[in-house]
XYZ file of C-alpha atoms in Angstrom:
779
model
C -108.829 -25.352 118.093
C -105.575 -26.760 116.700
C -105.531 -28.293 113.245
C -105.068 -32.085 113.152
C -101.717 -33.446 112.090
C -101.450 -34.221 108.382
C -99.713 -37.290 107.009
C -98.101 -36.875 103.603
C -96.918 -40.477 103.390
C -100.394 -42.023 102.955
C -101.318 -44.401 100.138
C -104.396 -46.512 99.416
C -104.609 -50.210 98.582
C -107.036 -52.961 97.661
C -106.211 -56.512 98.759
C -108.586 -58.095 96.266
C -111.829 -57.380 94.431
C -114.894 -59.579 93.714
C -114.212 -61.738 90.672
C -117.717 -62.943 89.830
C -118.678 -59.838 87.813
C -121.496 -57.355 88.475
C -124.085 -59.720 87.031
C -122.349 -63.013 87.905
C -120.883 -63.180 84.422
C -118.158 -65.584 85.553
C -120.665 -68.061 87.014
C -122.725 -68.074 83.848
C -119.706 -68.448 81.583
C -118.117 -71.203 83.676
C -121.277 -73.278 83.879
C -121.833 -72.818 80.150
C -118.293 -74.057 79.545
C -118.897 -77.125 81.724
C -122.037 -77.925 79.736
C -120.282 -77.512 76.396
C -122.109 -74.328 75.464
C -119.018 -72.100 75.586
C -115.487 -72.741 74.402
C -112.405 -72.323 76.565
C -111.564 -69.221 74.520
C -115.017 -67.829 75.263
C -114.576 -68.470 78.979
C -111.190 -66.749 78.969
C -112.703 -63.750 77.154
C -115.350 -63.327 79.870
C -112.670 -63.633 82.568
C -110.482 -61.069 80.836
C -113.368 -58.597 80.609
C -114.115 -58.952 84.333
C -110.453 -58.405 85.233
C -110.271 -55.295 83.092
C -113.432 -53.856 84.639
C -112.103 -54.589 88.136
C -108.729 -52.961 87.524
C -110.241 -49.900 85.881
C -112.840 -49.590 88.659
C -110.141 -49.600 91.325
C -107.966 -47.179 89.387
C -110.933 -44.857 88.880
C -111.663 -44.948 92.613
C -108.207 -43.541 93.335
C -106.640 -46.730 94.687
C -102.859 -46.520 94.505
C -102.009 -50.208 94.965
C -104.184 -52.425 92.784
C -103.963 -56.238 92.999
C -103.568 -58.762 90.207
C -103.914 -62.539 90.465
C -106.786 -61.973 92.901
C -109.023 -63.250 90.110
C -109.742 -66.981 89.858
C -111.851 -69.222 87.674
C -112.614 -71.354 90.736
C -110.481 -70.783 93.848
C -107.217 -69.056 94.772
C -105.868 -72.055 96.717
C -106.540 -74.303 93.732
C -104.725 -71.731 91.584
C -101.786 -71.903 93.969
C -101.653 -75.709 93.830
C -101.602 -75.537 90.040
C -98.939 -72.825 89.993
C -96.785 -74.979 92.303
C -97.406 -78.183 90.359
C -99.016 -79.835 93.389
C -101.436 -81.965 91.384
C -102.454 -85.252 93.072
C -101.296 -88.386 91.263
C -104.800 -89.609 90.436
C -105.179 -86.770 87.917
C -102.264 -88.213 85.924
C -100.868 -84.760 85.141
C -97.610 -84.942 83.219
C -97.598 -81.680 81.238
C -95.553 -78.523 81.644
C -98.485 -76.387 82.768
C -101.786 -77.460 84.298
C -104.482 -77.458 81.613
C -108.061 -76.304 82.092
C -109.566 -79.812 82.115
C -107.191 -80.931 84.875
C -107.849 -77.712 86.792
C -111.611 -78.266 86.852
C -111.233 -82.008 87.472
C -109.229 -81.187 90.604
C -112.060 -78.927 91.750
C -115.080 -80.980 90.693
C -113.965 -84.492 89.914
C -115.015 -86.147 86.678
C -113.115 -87.634 83.779
C -109.511 -87.146 82.790
C -107.980 -88.627 79.645
C -104.234 -89.003 79.426
C -103.534 -91.976 77.153
C -104.979 -94.508 74.736
C -106.842 -96.231 77.567
C -109.413 -93.467 77.394
C -110.921 -91.320 80.156
C -110.867 -92.375 83.775
C -113.180 -91.132 86.533
C -111.505 -89.341 89.433
C -112.759 -87.859 92.678
C -112.395 -84.165 93.371
C -110.037 -82.708 95.932
C -111.491 -81.951 99.337
C -113.086 -78.592 100.126
C -113.005 -76.712 103.409
C -114.092 -73.332 104.743
C -111.657 -70.444 104.333
C -110.992 -69.609 107.991
C -114.272 -68.319 109.504
C -115.916 -67.270 106.234
C -118.514 -68.941 104.033
C -115.985 -69.167 101.207
C -114.764 -72.702 100.395
C -111.246 -73.456 99.195
C -109.798 -76.555 97.572
C -107.531 -78.226 100.128
C -103.982 -78.948 98.863
C -103.066 -82.631 98.977
C -99.469 -83.057 100.090
C -97.333 -86.180 100.266
C -94.084 -86.790 102.080
C -91.996 -86.684 98.906
C -93.998 -83.822 97.402
C -92.128 -82.052 94.615
C -92.930 -78.486 93.642
C -92.245 -76.681 90.380
C -93.729 -73.809 88.413
C -96.604 -75.413 86.505
C -98.760 -72.394 85.715
C -98.483 -68.981 84.092
C -101.646 -67.281 85.386
C -99.944 -64.925 87.857
C -97.493 -63.745 85.177
C -100.111 -63.502 82.443
C -102.471 -61.376 84.521
C -99.690 -59.032 85.637
C -98.786 -58.429 81.971
C -102.447 -58.115 81.053
C -102.926 -55.265 83.523
C -99.695 -53.558 82.488
C -100.861 -53.570 78.869
C -103.864 -51.575 80.078
C -101.494 -49.067 81.657
C -102.113 -50.326 85.200
C -99.200 -51.354 87.414
C -100.455 -54.005 89.812
C -99.250 -55.791 92.908
C -99.559 -59.563 92.314
C -101.206 -61.525 95.141
C -100.120 -65.019 96.177
C -101.019 -67.288 99.083
C -97.960 -67.277 101.342
C -95.911 -70.476 101.775
C -96.743 -71.103 105.435
C -100.487 -70.645 104.946
C -100.408 -72.892 101.889
C -98.678 -75.721 103.738
C -100.618 -75.513 106.988
C -103.971 -75.492 105.177
C -102.941 -78.546 103.186
C -103.698 -82.131 104.080
C -101.156 -84.933 104.343
C -101.727 -87.917 102.082
C -100.360 -91.342 102.936
C -98.304 -91.737 106.082
C -98.467 -88.790 108.492
C -95.599 -86.295 108.393
C -94.786 -82.743 109.380
C -95.646 -80.504 106.409
C -92.870 -78.111 107.456
C -90.506 -80.701 105.980
C -91.697 -79.445 102.599
C -91.033 -75.774 103.303
C -87.496 -75.489 101.943
C -88.416 -77.048 98.622
C -91.571 -74.956 98.450
C -89.700 -71.715 99.124
C -87.319 -72.530 96.271
C -90.276 -72.411 93.895
C -91.669 -69.242 95.502
C -88.282 -67.615 94.924
C -88.384 -68.654 91.272
C -91.907 -67.230 90.933
C -90.938 -63.946 92.576
C -87.798 -63.616 90.464
C -89.868 -64.109 87.346
C -92.406 -61.512 88.496
C -89.574 -59.079 89.183
C -88.228 -59.769 85.707
C -91.679 -59.026 84.282
C -91.551 -55.588 85.911
C -93.376 -56.162 89.199
C -92.189 -53.761 91.896
C -94.018 -55.353 94.798
C -95.962 -58.471 95.701
C -98.571 -59.334 98.341
C -98.089 -62.652 100.126
C -101.166 -63.591 102.138
C -100.416 -65.299 105.452
C -103.755 -65.316 107.316
C -102.597 -68.454 109.135
C -100.692 -66.076 111.435
C -103.920 -64.951 113.107
C -104.609 -68.505 114.316
C -102.972 -70.298 117.228
C -99.746 -71.036 115.400
C -96.958 -72.918 117.150
C -93.425 -71.548 117.791
C -92.121 -73.955 115.141
C -94.478 -72.429 112.598
C -93.308 -68.918 113.356
C -89.644 -69.944 113.221
C -90.268 -71.594 109.862
C -91.928 -68.410 108.600
C -88.953 -66.292 109.644
C -86.573 -68.673 107.921
C -88.611 -68.715 104.722
C -88.944 -64.958 104.399
C -85.282 -64.389 105.163
C -84.431 -66.637 102.225
C -86.872 -64.763 99.993
C -85.356 -61.401 101.012
C -81.836 -62.592 100.176
C -82.776 -64.199 96.858
C -85.198 -61.530 95.596
C -83.910 -58.260 97.064
C -85.454 -55.932 94.471
C -89.067 -56.991 94.969
C -90.978 -55.359 97.820
C -92.952 -57.963 99.752
C -96.032 -57.023 101.768
C -97.003 -59.777 104.181
C -100.792 -59.615 104.519
C -102.739 -60.893 107.521
C -106.463 -60.598 108.103
C -109.549 -61.913 109.935
C -108.024 -61.413 113.409
C -105.031 -60.078 115.334
C -101.654 -61.639 114.568
C -100.575 -64.121 117.243
C -97.467 -62.983 119.193
C -96.290 -60.529 116.526
C -93.312 -58.860 118.237
C -90.589 -61.299 117.190
C -92.060 -61.702 113.725
C -92.053 -57.958 113.132
C -88.457 -57.596 114.241
C -87.177 -60.703 112.431
C -88.942 -60.946 109.082
C -87.261 -58.762 106.433
C -90.287 -57.732 104.368
C -91.097 -54.256 103.039
C -94.341 -54.048 104.976
C -97.203 -55.728 106.796
C -100.966 -55.563 106.386
C -103.100 -55.925 109.519
C -106.831 -56.204 110.082
C -107.835 -53.106 112.005
C -111.538 -53.959 111.928
C -111.325 -57.263 113.781
C -108.547 -55.897 116.016
C -107.697 -52.209 115.986
C -105.831 -52.831 119.235
C -103.019 -54.621 117.391
C -102.110 -51.475 115.410
C -100.194 -49.736 118.261
C -98.274 -52.965 118.941
C -97.305 -53.199 115.286
C -96.194 -49.594 115.217
C -94.075 -50.123 118.339
C -92.242 -53.203 117.040
C -92.146 -52.706 113.281
C -88.923 -50.972 112.159
C -89.554 -47.355 111.195
C -88.617 -47.874 107.559
C -91.215 -50.619 107.104
C -94.620 -49.858 105.658
C -97.795 -50.663 107.557
C -101.046 -51.284 105.729
C -104.040 -50.594 107.938
C -107.200 -52.520 107.088
C -109.772 -50.172 108.591
C -112.618 -50.577 106.087
C -114.632 -53.739 106.774
C -114.071 -56.279 103.991
C -116.611 -58.839 105.216
C -119.775 -56.909 105.970
C -121.922 -54.364 104.160
C -122.271 -51.589 106.727
C -120.711 -48.202 106.110
C -117.566 -47.258 108.000
C -117.810 -44.601 110.715
C -115.433 -42.292 108.870
C -114.961 -39.652 111.577
C -114.368 -42.218 114.318
C -111.928 -44.154 112.130
C -109.953 -41.053 111.143
C -109.841 -39.928 114.779
C -108.531 -43.317 115.979
C -105.943 -43.418 113.215
C -104.678 -39.920 113.986
C -104.172 -40.911 117.590
C -102.455 -44.192 116.713
C -100.211 -42.585 114.074
C -99.359 -39.446 116.031
C -95.642 -40.256 116.338
C -95.292 -41.689 112.844
C -93.394 -39.085 110.831
C -91.576 -40.975 108.097
C -93.134 -44.436 108.031
C -95.001 -45.289 104.797
C -98.676 -45.866 105.635
C -101.357 -47.528 103.537
C -105.116 -47.363 104.099
C -106.930 -50.467 102.902
C -109.844 -52.814 103.448
C -109.485 -55.280 106.293
C -109.217 -58.206 103.840
C -109.982 -58.949 100.206
C -113.356 -57.592 99.125
C -114.403 -60.926 97.576
C -116.582 -61.464 100.645
C -118.942 -58.559 99.823
C -121.103 -57.806 96.753
C -119.734 -55.751 93.875
C -121.693 -52.502 93.691
C -124.479 -50.943 95.768
C -125.413 -48.699 92.839
C -127.217 -51.689 91.318
C -129.632 -51.835 94.263
C -132.182 -49.349 92.925
C -135.130 -51.116 94.577
C -133.579 -51.300 98.048
C -135.203 -49.292 100.842
C -133.527 -45.884 100.617
C -132.966 -45.434 104.347
C -131.412 -48.882 104.805
C -129.422 -48.443 101.590
C -127.819 -45.312 103.057
C -126.406 -47.472 105.873
C -124.617 -49.839 103.471
C -121.470 -50.082 101.325
C -120.489 -52.799 98.843
C -117.036 -53.370 97.358
C -117.127 -50.374 95.014
C -118.309 -48.059 97.788
C -115.657 -49.410 100.141
C -113.016 -48.261 97.673
C -114.450 -44.766 98.090
C -114.319 -45.079 101.878
C -110.644 -46.067 101.678
C -109.914 -42.990 99.565
C -111.903 -40.661 101.845
C -110.089 -41.841 104.980
C -106.730 -41.434 103.279
C -107.680 -37.936 102.035
C -108.744 -36.836 105.521
C -105.431 -38.022 106.976
C -103.383 -36.518 104.169
C -105.221 -33.237 103.557
C -107.510 -32.714 106.529
C -111.255 -33.133 107.049
C -112.035 -30.222 104.762
C -110.960 -32.268 101.755
C -113.865 -34.669 102.349
C -116.255 -32.456 104.297
C -119.342 -33.408 102.265
C -118.546 -37.124 102.494
C -118.048 -36.911 106.261
C -121.356 -35.096 106.701
C -123.293 -37.611 104.596
C -121.683 -40.446 106.546
C -122.601 -38.833 109.863
C -126.242 -38.398 108.802
C -126.508 -42.038 107.721
C -125.017 -43.313 110.985
C -127.408 -41.161 113.026
C -130.356 -42.375 110.956
C -129.494 -45.989 111.697
C -128.891 -45.402 115.408
C -132.245 -43.674 115.865
C -134.436 -45.761 113.557
C -137.412 -47.470 115.271
C -137.097 -50.247 112.673
C -133.902 -51.476 114.316
C -135.054 -52.142 117.895
C -138.503 -53.735 118.367
C -140.024 -53.797 121.858
C -142.010 -57.029 121.394
C -138.918 -58.976 120.331
C -136.931 -57.697 123.278
C -139.707 -58.542 125.727
C -139.850 -62.113 124.423
C -136.084 -62.428 124.665
C -136.179 -61.284 128.276
C -138.745 -63.986 129.080
C -136.587 -66.903 127.830
C -135.976 -69.313 130.723
C -133.445 -72.166 131.259
C -136.151 -74.759 130.484
C -136.436 -73.370 126.961
C -133.006 -74.838 126.100
C -133.824 -78.501 126.921
C -135.846 -81.275 125.269
C -138.484 -83.155 127.278
C -136.420 -86.342 127.652
C -132.739 -87.374 127.395
C -131.484 -88.362 123.932
C -131.241 -92.120 124.623
C -134.870 -92.235 125.707
C -135.921 -90.145 122.724
C -134.117 -92.378 120.229
C -135.825 -95.439 121.652
C -139.231 -93.788 121.392
C -138.489 -92.581 117.875
C -137.305 -95.975 116.659
C -140.628 -97.472 117.681
C -142.704 -94.567 116.345
C -140.938 -94.223 112.980
C -140.488 -97.911 112.136
C -137.554 -97.351 109.799
C -135.339 -100.194 108.470
C -131.635 -100.489 109.278
C -129.487 -98.043 107.338
C -132.408 -95.702 106.587
C -131.924 -93.739 103.379
C -132.740 -90.080 102.876
C -131.425 -86.928 101.215
C -130.304 -83.674 102.775
C -133.218 -81.585 101.523
C -133.031 -79.963 98.106
C -133.454 -81.523 94.673
C -132.215 -80.159 91.317
C -133.148 -76.561 90.659
C -133.587 -77.093 86.952
C -133.607 -74.271 84.371
C -137.399 -74.627 84.349
C -137.586 -74.043 88.117
C -135.338 -70.993 87.921
C -137.254 -69.662 84.916
C -140.611 -69.886 86.696
C -139.196 -68.279 89.843
C -137.904 -65.382 87.771
C -141.245 -65.004 86.018
C -142.982 -64.867 89.386
C -140.547 -62.264 90.683
C -141.129 -60.174 87.563
C -144.899 -60.596 88.055
C -145.254 -62.246 84.680
C -147.269 -64.992 86.384
C -149.489 -64.744 89.471
C -149.081 -66.623 92.731
C -151.752 -69.191 91.831
C -149.913 -70.249 88.657
C -146.556 -70.279 90.446
C -147.833 -72.359 93.350
C -149.441 -74.834 90.962
C -146.079 -75.219 89.233
C -144.330 -75.780 92.582
C -146.887 -78.416 93.517
C -146.139 -80.233 90.258
C -142.412 -80.157 91.024
C -142.994 -81.451 94.551
C -145.264 -84.223 93.292
C -142.642 -85.230 90.736
C -139.925 -85.283 93.412
C -142.061 -87.395 95.745
C -142.797 -89.843 92.918
C -139.101 -90.057 92.018
C -138.075 -90.699 95.618
C -140.759 -93.334 96.055
C -139.608 -95.046 92.883
C -136.026 -94.982 94.066
C -137.025 -96.603 97.344
C -135.868 -93.869 99.715
C -137.116 -94.348 103.265
C -137.460 -90.732 104.433
C -138.532 -88.229 101.803
C -138.169 -84.490 101.337
C -140.337 -82.116 99.352
C -137.356 -80.841 97.326
C -137.325 -77.141 98.323
C -138.306 -75.912 94.855
C -139.875 -72.817 96.392
C -136.533 -71.831 97.930
C -133.936 -69.759 96.133
C -131.409 -70.320 98.929
C -131.469 -72.085 102.293
C -130.892 -68.825 104.167
C -132.414 -66.237 101.858
C -135.728 -68.105 101.765
C -136.174 -67.806 105.527
C -134.843 -64.289 105.736
C -137.433 -63.155 103.205
C -140.140 -64.239 105.621
C -138.630 -62.901 108.833
C -138.905 -59.345 110.109
C -135.563 -57.584 110.588
C -134.156 -58.721 107.222
C -133.771 -56.867 103.953
C -132.771 -58.250 100.549
C -130.756 -57.108 97.606
C -131.275 -57.732 93.897
C -127.625 -58.206 92.955
C -125.803 -58.659 96.259
C -124.068 -61.856 95.162
C -120.884 -63.237 96.691
C -118.904 -66.357 95.818
C -119.288 -69.402 98.047
C -117.210 -71.818 95.988
C -116.414 -72.194 92.302
C -119.440 -71.049 90.320
C -121.686 -71.237 93.380
C -122.804 -67.736 94.357
C -125.092 -66.770 97.211
C -127.034 -63.609 97.922
C -126.844 -63.218 101.703
C -129.729 -61.532 103.488
C -128.987 -58.373 105.426
C -130.031 -58.392 109.080
C -130.615 -54.753 109.979
C -132.944 -55.029 112.989
C -134.594 -57.249 115.585
C -135.756 -60.594 114.150
C -139.173 -62.217 114.484
C -141.460 -64.566 112.520
C -144.770 -62.984 111.435
C -146.251 -66.265 110.130
C -145.437 -69.893 109.261
C -142.762 -70.235 106.579
C -142.664 -73.900 105.472
C -145.838 -75.560 106.736
C -147.861 -75.050 103.548
C -145.341 -76.986 101.425
C -144.760 -79.671 104.043
C -148.491 -80.364 104.299
C -148.824 -80.653 100.542
C -145.856 -83.011 100.200
C -146.858 -85.234 103.139
C -150.340 -85.511 101.672
C -148.883 -87.232 98.605
C -147.299 -90.174 100.419
C -147.580 -92.536 103.345
C -143.820 -92.415 103.824
C -142.219 -90.069 106.317
C -141.687 -86.541 104.983
C -139.013 -84.408 106.657
C -139.720 -80.823 107.610
C -136.762 -78.760 106.391
C -135.422 -75.715 108.240
C -132.190 -73.742 108.463
C -130.741 -73.269 111.931
C -130.142 -69.970 113.737
C -126.332 -70.099 113.643
C -126.257 -70.816 109.907
C -128.760 -68.059 109.144
C -126.559 -65.760 111.194
C -123.289 -66.866 109.586
C -124.581 -66.706 106.041
C -126.148 -63.284 106.393
C -124.657 -59.840 106.584
C -125.295 -59.318 110.281
C -126.037 -56.071 112.079
C -122.952 -54.831 113.927
C -124.697 -52.744 116.573
C -125.321 -55.604 119.035
C -123.698 -58.900 120.010
C -124.036 -61.694 117.450
C -125.347 -63.997 120.180
C -128.317 -61.686 120.736
C -129.246 -61.887 117.057
C -128.755 -65.674 117.054
C -131.225 -66.108 119.935
C -133.783 -63.921 118.164
C -133.500 -66.158 115.089
C -133.640 -69.227 117.349
C -137.016 -68.125 118.698
C -138.341 -67.641 115.165
C -137.235 -71.157 114.140
C -138.695 -72.524 117.390
C -142.122 -71.247 116.339
C -141.725 -72.970 112.952
C -140.766 -76.275 114.604
C -143.909 -76.118 116.724
C -146.089 -75.443 113.690
C -144.489 -78.221 111.625
C -145.063 -80.665 114.455
C -148.722 -79.639 114.638
C -148.954 -80.233 110.873
C -147.807 -83.828 111.357
C -144.021 -83.682 110.895
C -142.335 -86.609 112.658
C -138.824 -85.727 111.504
C -137.632 -82.128 111.350
C -134.193 -81.265 110.035
C -132.602 -78.014 111.241
C -129.458 -77.479 109.199
C -126.445 -75.988 110.948
C -124.069 -76.154 108.006
C -122.097 -73.183 109.284
C -121.806 -74.172 112.938
C -118.033 -74.643 112.925
C -117.518 -71.771 110.520
C -118.468 -69.323 113.267
C -115.778 -70.644 115.586
C -113.297 -67.875 116.499
C -109.879 -68.297 114.937
C -108.199 -68.294 118.340
C -109.091 -70.924 120.912
C -109.366 -68.277 123.613
C -112.720 -67.276 122.086
C -114.104 -70.776 121.533
C -115.827 -71.383 124.852
C -117.941 -68.245 124.633
C -118.964 -68.872 121.017
C -119.776 -72.543 121.516
C -121.842 -71.780 124.572
C -124.192 -69.359 122.817
C -124.192 -71.215 119.468
C -125.257 -74.473 121.132
C -127.903 -72.644 123.156
C -129.283 -70.949 120.036
C -129.755 -74.341 118.345
C -131.312 -75.903 121.439
C -133.647 -72.923 121.785
C -134.853 -73.541 118.221
C -135.733 -77.233 118.708
C -136.403 -77.889 122.397
C -140.122 -77.278 121.849
C -140.360 -80.570 119.879
C -141.991 -83.647 121.406
C -139.664 -86.477 122.429
C -141.057 -88.687 119.606
C -140.268 -86.031 117.003
C -136.825 -86.734 115.619
C -134.608 -83.666 115.199
C -131.919 -83.904 112.527
C -129.159 -81.446 111.785
C -126.645 -81.221 108.940
C -123.114 -79.833 108.881
C -120.903 -78.999 105.915
C -117.187 -79.618 105.380
C -115.542 -79.134 108.749
C -112.967 -80.587 111.081
C -115.061 -81.839 113.985
C -112.416 -83.209 116.343
C -111.967 -80.089 118.401
C -115.682 -79.267 118.794
C -117.220 -82.723 118.984
C -118.346 -82.223 122.587
C -120.225 -79.057 121.598
C -121.820 -80.887 118.658
C -123.041 -83.523 121.075
C -124.325 -80.793 123.406
C -126.558 -79.507 120.603
C -128.668 -82.554 121.516
C -129.849 -83.380 117.983
C -131.111 -86.911 117.514
C -129.422 -87.411 114.122
C -126.572 -85.533 112.464
C -125.579 -85.802 108.801
C -122.157 -84.587 107.717
C -120.251 -84.091 104.485
C -117.771 -86.941 104.496
C -117.137 -88.449 101.069
C -114.252 -86.235 99.914
C -112.387 -87.028 103.126
C -113.150 -90.736 102.524
C -114.874 -90.952 105.914
C -111.879 -89.539 107.797
C -114.137 -86.932 109.403
C -116.007 -89.711 111.194
C -112.975 -90.418 113.354
C -113.932 -87.647 115.758
C -117.390 -89.174 116.262
C -115.882 -92.637 116.772
C -113.356 -91.520 119.363
C -115.936 -89.455 121.221
C -118.518 -92.253 121.074
C -121.089 -89.816 119.757
C -124.422 -90.742 121.378
C -126.739 -89.778 118.512
C -127.332 -91.307 115.096
C -125.112 -90.279 112.173
C -125.536 -89.966 108.416
C -122.082 -89.636 106.852
C -122.312 -88.384 103.277
C -121.608 -91.300 100.937
C -121.128 -89.348 97.729
C -119.942 -85.889 96.727
C -122.739 -83.664 95.444
C -120.327 -80.889 94.458
C -119.112 -83.044 91.588
C -121.098 -84.170 88.521
C -119.485 -87.585 88.882
C -121.898 -90.498 89.507
C -120.598 -92.919 92.163
C -120.914 -96.673 91.815
C -122.805 -98.880 94.245
C -119.544 -100.634 95.131
C -117.867 -97.325 95.962
C -120.709 -96.334 98.280
C -120.662 -99.755 99.951
C -116.928 -99.409 100.610
C -117.511 -96.039 102.264
C -120.331 -97.448 104.381
C -118.213 -100.394 105.503
C -115.514 -97.910 106.446
C -118.079 -95.885 108.369
C -119.158 -98.978 110.267
C -115.636 -99.443 111.573
C -116.363 -96.598 113.966
C -120.130 -96.119 114.039
C -122.530 -98.828 115.289
C -124.657 -100.117 112.415
C -127.884 -99.429 114.289
C -126.981 -95.722 114.422
C -126.001 -95.289 110.788
C -128.041 -93.376 108.197
C -127.311 -93.335 104.455
C -127.425 -90.033 102.589
C -125.539 -87.830 100.111
C -123.040 -85.256 101.318
C -125.341 -82.256 100.962
C -128.391 -80.889 99.171
C -128.811 -81.630 95.470
C -130.023 -78.275 94.146
C -126.867 -77.641 92.086
C -126.995 -81.014 90.348
C -129.133 -82.227 87.459
C -131.553 -85.138 87.477
C -129.287 -86.967 85.022
C -126.648 -87.283 87.779
C -128.968 -87.318 90.779
C -131.116 -90.291 89.787
C -128.332 -92.847 89.149
C -126.401 -91.611 92.194
C -129.377 -92.159 94.468
C -130.102 -95.495 92.818
C -126.580 -96.621 93.709
C -126.970 -95.281 97.242
C -130.283 -97.057 97.892
C -128.961 -100.296 96.391
C -125.890 -100.116 98.637
C -128.108 -99.700 101.716
C -130.259 -102.659 100.681
C -127.185 -104.814 100.221
C -126.018 -103.965 103.731
C -129.421 -104.890 105.147
C -129.162 -108.279 103.464
C -125.896 -109.072 105.246
C -125.837 -111.038 108.448
C -124.765 -108.962 111.477
C -121.382 -110.681 111.543
C -120.788 -109.760 107.903
C -121.516 -106.066 108.310
């Protein structure tokens, strides 16, 4: 048997590493800073320690190209806006560099003080999902006469910081095209490409300064290239990078793409004068041969073959075999082995999971372990399989264990799936008939007020949950405490005058994790945290096998809460697509199959809630749009099964039972028909940061259900005024019939405190009452 070809020109790279810290040190420090318990210097010290640990961890793992500026106190797009001086006017920024208070005000809203007039209250910048992930970024606000300049030093400071530790890094920046196309025009509409030339001037100045600091290379992230970009976008990209190559010839630029295959890459590869490209070989290994065919032979290719978005181990032998075949004719080209994307989307270190089931643990890899996988693949290509023989054997054993485990495929679940019939995807009556029946049965006033589900998870709530997990208190004491919290929440809501109440979800650590803990086919980690936005971290469940519901999950708490009041109490569930999207999902079957399994489990819960007396049941699909493929060619298939999964979960409900759903920050225009096809009776959406602009899609489509546009931003500690909420509601009524309008916050309130929640809801309820008092012609 002939020996495999060896490749001497192999390096390893990391595109980014989790910045939250092994024990969420950044979250704790940031929130302490916001509350006044930690100084800015103290926050910076924690951040510096995390960066050092990350760099040293990557260096110790044998990674050749280590990133800097992948760290952020809140969000990398917000960092980029600050670096470029793109601070919206309302923040009254006039300094040389963006200060910390302005930075966090842009992210969270709040008060800014610039002159003798004292502080003024400002709204935060809008958030949106980062492509098809559960990470949220701060959307750049761009105006027609937008001026850019260097207004931050972070990227330079962190490069020097690493160099002082003896580590040469490759700074990471969001590329100019991605930055512009993910931005949002303010004021009169215009083509954001008009801003490109001025923007590139500042990029050139940044890159020149980095080169002067001693940087040898830089990573410019352009994930926008994997979407359906237009020819004008690609021409603009070519023009921009040609300018950069002329102006900064001594700095090697790697153009990084990820999350999908690059759209129409041939001309880009032949025309853009960069040192190399990074491609996602996990989402699309098929694009690698095309890149190798069109990319000039002296250009480096970085192959993202270790999954950066999921926790399953890489099939090392299969990956090495595919790479050898693809690279067979590559003799001189520089080649880099890397993760598919930044590792911020996976937890930090599997070694912390000492309590995790040993068999399932052997199937998994977190960020630290993925660094090892990158090194092992590179070693096999460079030195042969013998160099990593033990690692390959262990990997093979783990893969075989997973493939053969009876825990993964469950006969009863598969039999039930096979029995699903077309009737299981439809409600008993059409929506118009249902809404009429529900209006009579529920007897709610115009502009009914409610909340999205959760109430503040106070330090006391978190403390008691931790005590229960540590078995310092028994279940009887813990449940008594939860009942007290629910009773308090019901009393507060009644006092506020809310029309439809919720129990507050104090028993839930997370809207997905809570359900996963009670479903078969899921496993949970102790420290598997990932960043969702800012200081908000989530611990996604891991779906390793077939999913089913052994027993009721929410009925006990619904019954207790409803027993405390004569007002309507909502049953609160998370939908199948959101549970899927916000979990680490098994990769050995189609995602649609797993979504339907979850849909059946939620269907059983809907039936049990209805039997317990629930007249309104909310099934949150916050991540519905997030799962949309990045290319429109894949939309129809996804939307078909995603809609069916939701309908499967709720079609068992009686026509008089009102089904609500909730969706987070999204652009709804292009999927509004699918949202309507979900056949929910009421939908609530996050809307306040966009100032009701997101409602336009519902207005144009003439959405047939009822709508609750969020009237205030729960991601900000800022308390809205009644007048502000009334203005938003009047704006909403320009496109939504008054009789179909609900009044609610943007999202759940678990991250807020009662000190902000109570006055915010008071203002919201008062605004609704004022609208009810108006004559129809005045509304």
